[in-house]
Structure formats: structure tokens, C-alpha cells
Coordinates of C-alpha atoms and ligand atoms in Angstrom, one line a residue:
M1 CA 0.4 0.1 0.1
K2 CA 2.8 2.7 1.0
A3 CA 4.8 1.9 -2.1
D4 CA 1.8 3.5 -4.1
I5 CA 2.1 6.7 -2.0
A6 CA 4.1 9.6 -4.3
E7 CA 3.6 12.5 -1.6
V8 CA 2.5 12.7 2.0
L9 CA 0.3 16.0 2.0
L10 CA -0.8 16.3 5.4
D11 CA 0.4 14.3 8.2
Q12 CA -0.8 12.9 11.6
E13 CA 0.2 16.3 13.1
A14 CA -1.1 18.5 10.5
L15 CA -4.7 16.8 10.1
Q16 CA -5.1 16.9 14.2
A17 CA -4.4 20.8 14.1
L18 CA -7.0 21.2 11.2
C19 CA -9.5 19.4 13.2
K20 CA -8.5 21.6 16.2
R21 CA -9.2 24.8 14.2
L22 CA -12.1 23.6 13.0
G23 CA -13.7 22.2 16.4
K24 CA -13.1 25.5 18.3
Q25 CA -14.6 27.8 15.5
I26 CA -18.1 25.1 15.5
T27 CA -18.0 25.1 19.2
E28 CA -17.8 29.4 19.2
D29 CA -20.6 29.4 17.0
Y30 CA -22.9 26.7 17.8
K31 CA -23.3 27.2 21.6
G32 CA -26.6 26.7 23.0
K33 CA -28.0 25.5 19.5
P34 CA -29.2 22.0 18.9
L35 CA -26.3 20.8 16.4
L36 CA -26.5 17.8 14.3
L37 CA -23.3 17.2 12.2
V38 CA -24.3 15.2 9.1
G39 CA -21.0 12.8 7.9
I40 CA -21.1 11.8 4.2
L41 CA -20.1 8.1 3.8
K42 CA -18.0 6.7 3.4
G43 CA -15.1 9.0 3.0
A44 CA -15.6 11.4 6.0
N45 CA -15.9 8.5 8.6
V46 CA -12.7 9.3 9.8
F47 CA -12.3 13.1 9.8
M48 CA -15.9 13.3 11.7
A49 CA -14.3 11.1 14.1
D50 CA -11.6 13.4 14.9
L51 CA -13.7 16.8 14.3
I52 CA -16.4 15.8 17.0
R53 CA -13.7 14.9 19.6
Q54 CA -12.8 18.7 19.1
I55 CA -16.0 20.4 19.5
D56 CA -16.9 21.4 23.3
L57 CA -20.6 21.2 22.8
P58 CA -23.6 18.7 22.9
V59 CA -23.6 17.6 19.3
E60 CA -25.3 14.7 17.7
I61 CA -24.1 12.8 14.5
D62 CA -26.1 11.5 11.7
F63 CA -24.7 9.8 8.4
M64 CA -25.7 9.9 4.5
A65 CA -24.3 7.8 1.8
V66 CA -24.3 8.9 -1.7
S67 CA -23.2 8.0 -4.8
S68 CA -22.9 9.8 -8.4
Y69 CA -25.2 8.3 -11.1
G70 CA -23.6 7.2 -14.2
M71 CA -20.3 5.3 -15.2
S72 CA -18.1 7.8 -15.5
T73 CA -15.2 8.7 -12.9
E74 CA -16.3 12.4 -12.5
S75 CA -19.1 13.2 -10.9
S76 CA -22.4 13.6 -12.8
G77 CA -24.0 16.0 -10.9
V78 CA -27.1 13.8 -10.1
V79 CA -26.7 12.0 -6.9
K80 CA -28.4 8.8 -5.3
I81 CA -29.0 8.5 -1.6
I82 CA -28.1 5.1 -0.6
K83 CA -28.6 5.9 3.1
D84 CA -30.5 8.6 4.3
L85 CA -30.6 10.6 7.7
D86 CA -32.3 8.7 10.4
Q87 CA -34.3 11.3 11.8
T88 CA -36.4 14.5 11.2
I89 CA -34.3 17.9 11.1
E90 CA -36.7 21.0 11.4
D91 CA -35.5 21.5 14.8
K92 CA -31.9 21.3 14.1
H93 CA -28.7 23.4 12.7
I94 CA -26.7 21.3 10.3
I95 CA -23.5 21.1 9.3
V96 CA -22.5 18.5 6.4
V97 CA -19.2 16.8 6.8
E98 CA -17.3 16.0 3.8
D99 CA -13.5 14.8 2.8
I100 CA -13.3 16.9 0.2
V101 CA -14.7 18.9 -2.2
D102 CA -13.9 18.7 -6.1
T103 CA -16.6 19.8 -8.8
G104 CA -18.9 20.4 -6.0
L105 CA -21.7 19.0 -7.4
T106 CA -22.2 16.4 -4.7
L107 CA -22.5 18.8 -1.8
H108 CA -24.8 21.3 -4.2
Y109 CA -27.2 18.8 -4.8
L110 CA -26.9 17.5 -0.7
L111 CA -27.2 21.2 0.0
D112 CA -30.6 21.4 -1.6
Y113 CA -32.2 18.4 -0.2
L114 CA -31.1 19.3 3.1
K115 CA -32.3 22.7 2.6
A116 CA -35.7 21.6 1.5
R117 CA -36.0 19.7 4.6
S118 CA -36.5 22.4 6.7
A119 CA -33.5 22.6 9.0
L120 CA -32.9 25.7 11.2
S121 CA -29.5 26.2 9.0
V122 CA -27.4 24.0 6.8
E123 CA -23.8 24.9 6.6
V124 CA -20.4 23.0 5.3
C125 CA -17.6 21.6 7.2
A126 CA -14.9 20.2 4.4
L127 CA -11.5 18.8 5.4
L128 CA -10.1 19.3 1.7
D129 CA -10.9 21.7 -1.4
K130 CA -9.6 21.6 -4.7
P131 CA -10.7 25.2 -5.5
P132 CA -9.9 24.8 -9.8
R133 CA -11.9 21.9 -10.3
R134 CA -15.0 23.6 -9.5
R135 CA -18.4 23.4 -11.6
V136 CA -20.8 24.8 -9.2
A137 CA -20.2 27.2 -6.4
V138 CA -20.4 25.4 -2.9
D139 CA -20.1 28.1 0.4
I140 CA -17.8 26.4 2.6
K141 CA -17.9 28.0 6.1
Y142 CA -15.6 25.7 7.8
K143 CA -12.6 24.9 5.4
G144 CA -9.7 22.8 6.5
I145 CA -6.9 23.4 3.6
D146 CA -6.7 23.9 0.1
I147 CA -4.9 21.2 -2.1
P148 CA -3.6 21.3 -5.2
D149 CA -5.2 19.3 -8.0
V150 CA -4.2 16.0 -7.6
F151 CA -5.5 12.9 -6.8
I152 CA -5.1 11.8 -3.2
V153 CA -6.2 9.1 -1.0
G154 CA -5.8 8.3 3.0
Y155 CA -7.5 9.4 6.4
G156 CA -11.0 8.1 4.8
I157 CA -10.5 8.7 1.4
D158 CA -10.3 5.9 -1.0
Y159 CA -9.2 4.9 -4.7
A160 CA -11.5 1.9 -5.5
E161 CA -12.3 1.5 -2.0
K162 CA -8.8 1.2 -0.9
Y163 CA -6.1 3.4 1.0
R164 CA -8.7 4.7 3.6
N165 CA -7.2 3.7 6.4
L166 CA -3.9 5.1 5.9
P167 CA -3.2 7.5 8.6
Y168 CA -2.5 10.8 6.4
V169 CA -3.3 12.5 3.4
A170 CA -1.4 11.7 0.4
S171 CA -0.9 11.8 -3.7
L172 CA -0.8 8.3 -5.4
K173 CA 1.4 7.6 -7.8
E174 CA 0.1 7.4 -11.4
E175 CA 0.9 4.1 -11.8
A176 CA -1.0 3.1 -8.9
Y177 CA -4.3 4.0 -10.7
K178 CA -3.7 4.0 -14.3
Ligands
LIG1 P1 -17.8 16.3 -6.1 O1 -19.0 16.5 -6.2 O2 -16.7 16.4 -7.6 O3 -17.4 17.9 -5.4 O4 -17.1 15.4 -5.7 C1 -16.6 15.4 -4.2 C2 -16.5 13.5 -4.2 O5 -15.4 12.8 -5.1 C3 -15.3 13.2 -2.4 O6 -16.4 13.4 -1.8 C4 -14.8 12.2 -2.8 O7 -15.6 11.1 -2.7 C5 -14.8 12.2 -4.4 N1 -13.0 12.9 -4.3 C6 -13.2 13.8 -5.2 N2 -11.6 14.0 -5.3 C7 -11.2 13.1 -4.6 C8 -9.5 12.7 -4.7 O8 -8.6 13.4 -5.0 N3 -9.8 11.4 -4.3 C9 -10.2 10.7 -4.1 N4 -11.8 11.1 -3.9 C10 -12.1 12.2 -4.5
LIG2 MG1 -17.2 11.4 -0.6

């Protein structure tokens, strides 16, 4: 597995520092508000686990699983919901927790979907962002860090379901996915 790694972009220390900063911001902004964090499976699982432990408030968690329709490796913008929320959200402030925002199409669809379900508010917390790849605007209120337009894996993020268990975020050697 490690032989496929080109470069480590964020090591464990850097990832913990990002979670700490984001958790602190969320703690300050949501004091006294009913907060539900919605993690997008499977990629956001590891980030979510570290992030919630940096939030010093009562916070509930839930998960959604989605997949893009179609055979393309690029997001199509049409999203199929594989696992929906386990609860109603009219009385909650929502933060959607994503691993990485690329074209923005997945998140754009999900935000519309959650807003239509009348949450008190809906914001986004994303660990990684690739701004040059964006096709539709998404407001990321809580952002970890911008990364260059390279394919990355680790810390929950996969290539063909592999590499999620790497404890760092890294780029893959081209021969590992071509
Ligand atoms: P978007 O709809 O194009 O923004 O898709 C975002 C989703 O694509 C992320 O949640 C990831 O699951 C996946 N993705 C985007 N970039 C990468 C990458 O570099 N490595 C692995 N998965 C990625
Ligand atoms: Mg994802």
C-alpha cells in the first residue's frame, strides 16, 4: 500500500491541527444551538471521528451515503441517496461534514436536499478543497485546507475502496491508478 504513495500532503500532526481549529470555530458558533453533524459516507468517516472530539458542545451525529449516477469517474451532479438520515431535522442546525470538495456537484445537490427538509440552518465543513476543479459554487463555511488538483487518498479517502486506513493524506503514484 505504502509503495503506491507519491507524496504525503498532510501528516497526522497537520490533520489534528486542522480538526482542532475547525472544532474550536464550530464550538464558538453553535453555543446553545441544537447541532447535528451529518457525515457523508464513506470518505468523511475518519475526519468526522476526529472533528467531533474537538467540539466542546452537546452535538448529535448522523450519516448519509450517496453515489453519483452513471459510469464516469467524474461526478455527474445527479446523486443517488443510498442511506438517508435517521431523523427529521426541522429543529436542528446542520453541518454537513465532507472529506473533499472537488466539482462541488455532490455537495450542491445535498445542500438543496437538506434545505428542502427545513433544517434551522445548513452549513458545510470540508477537510479538503480543490478550488480549480469547481463546476458549481458551494459555500464552505468551515474549511480545512486547499490542495492542488492531484488525486489523493488516505484518512478515510479511497481509490477503488483502498487506502482509507492510511493515517495521512497523500497523493498516489500515477501507476497506482492508471
Ligand atoms: P464532487 O461532487 O466532484 O465535489 O465530488 C466530491 C467527492 O468525490 C468526494 O467526496 C470524494 O468522495 C470524491 N473525490 C474527489 N476528489 C477526490 C480525490 O482526489 N481522491 C479521492 N476521492 C475524491
Ligand atoms: Mg465523498
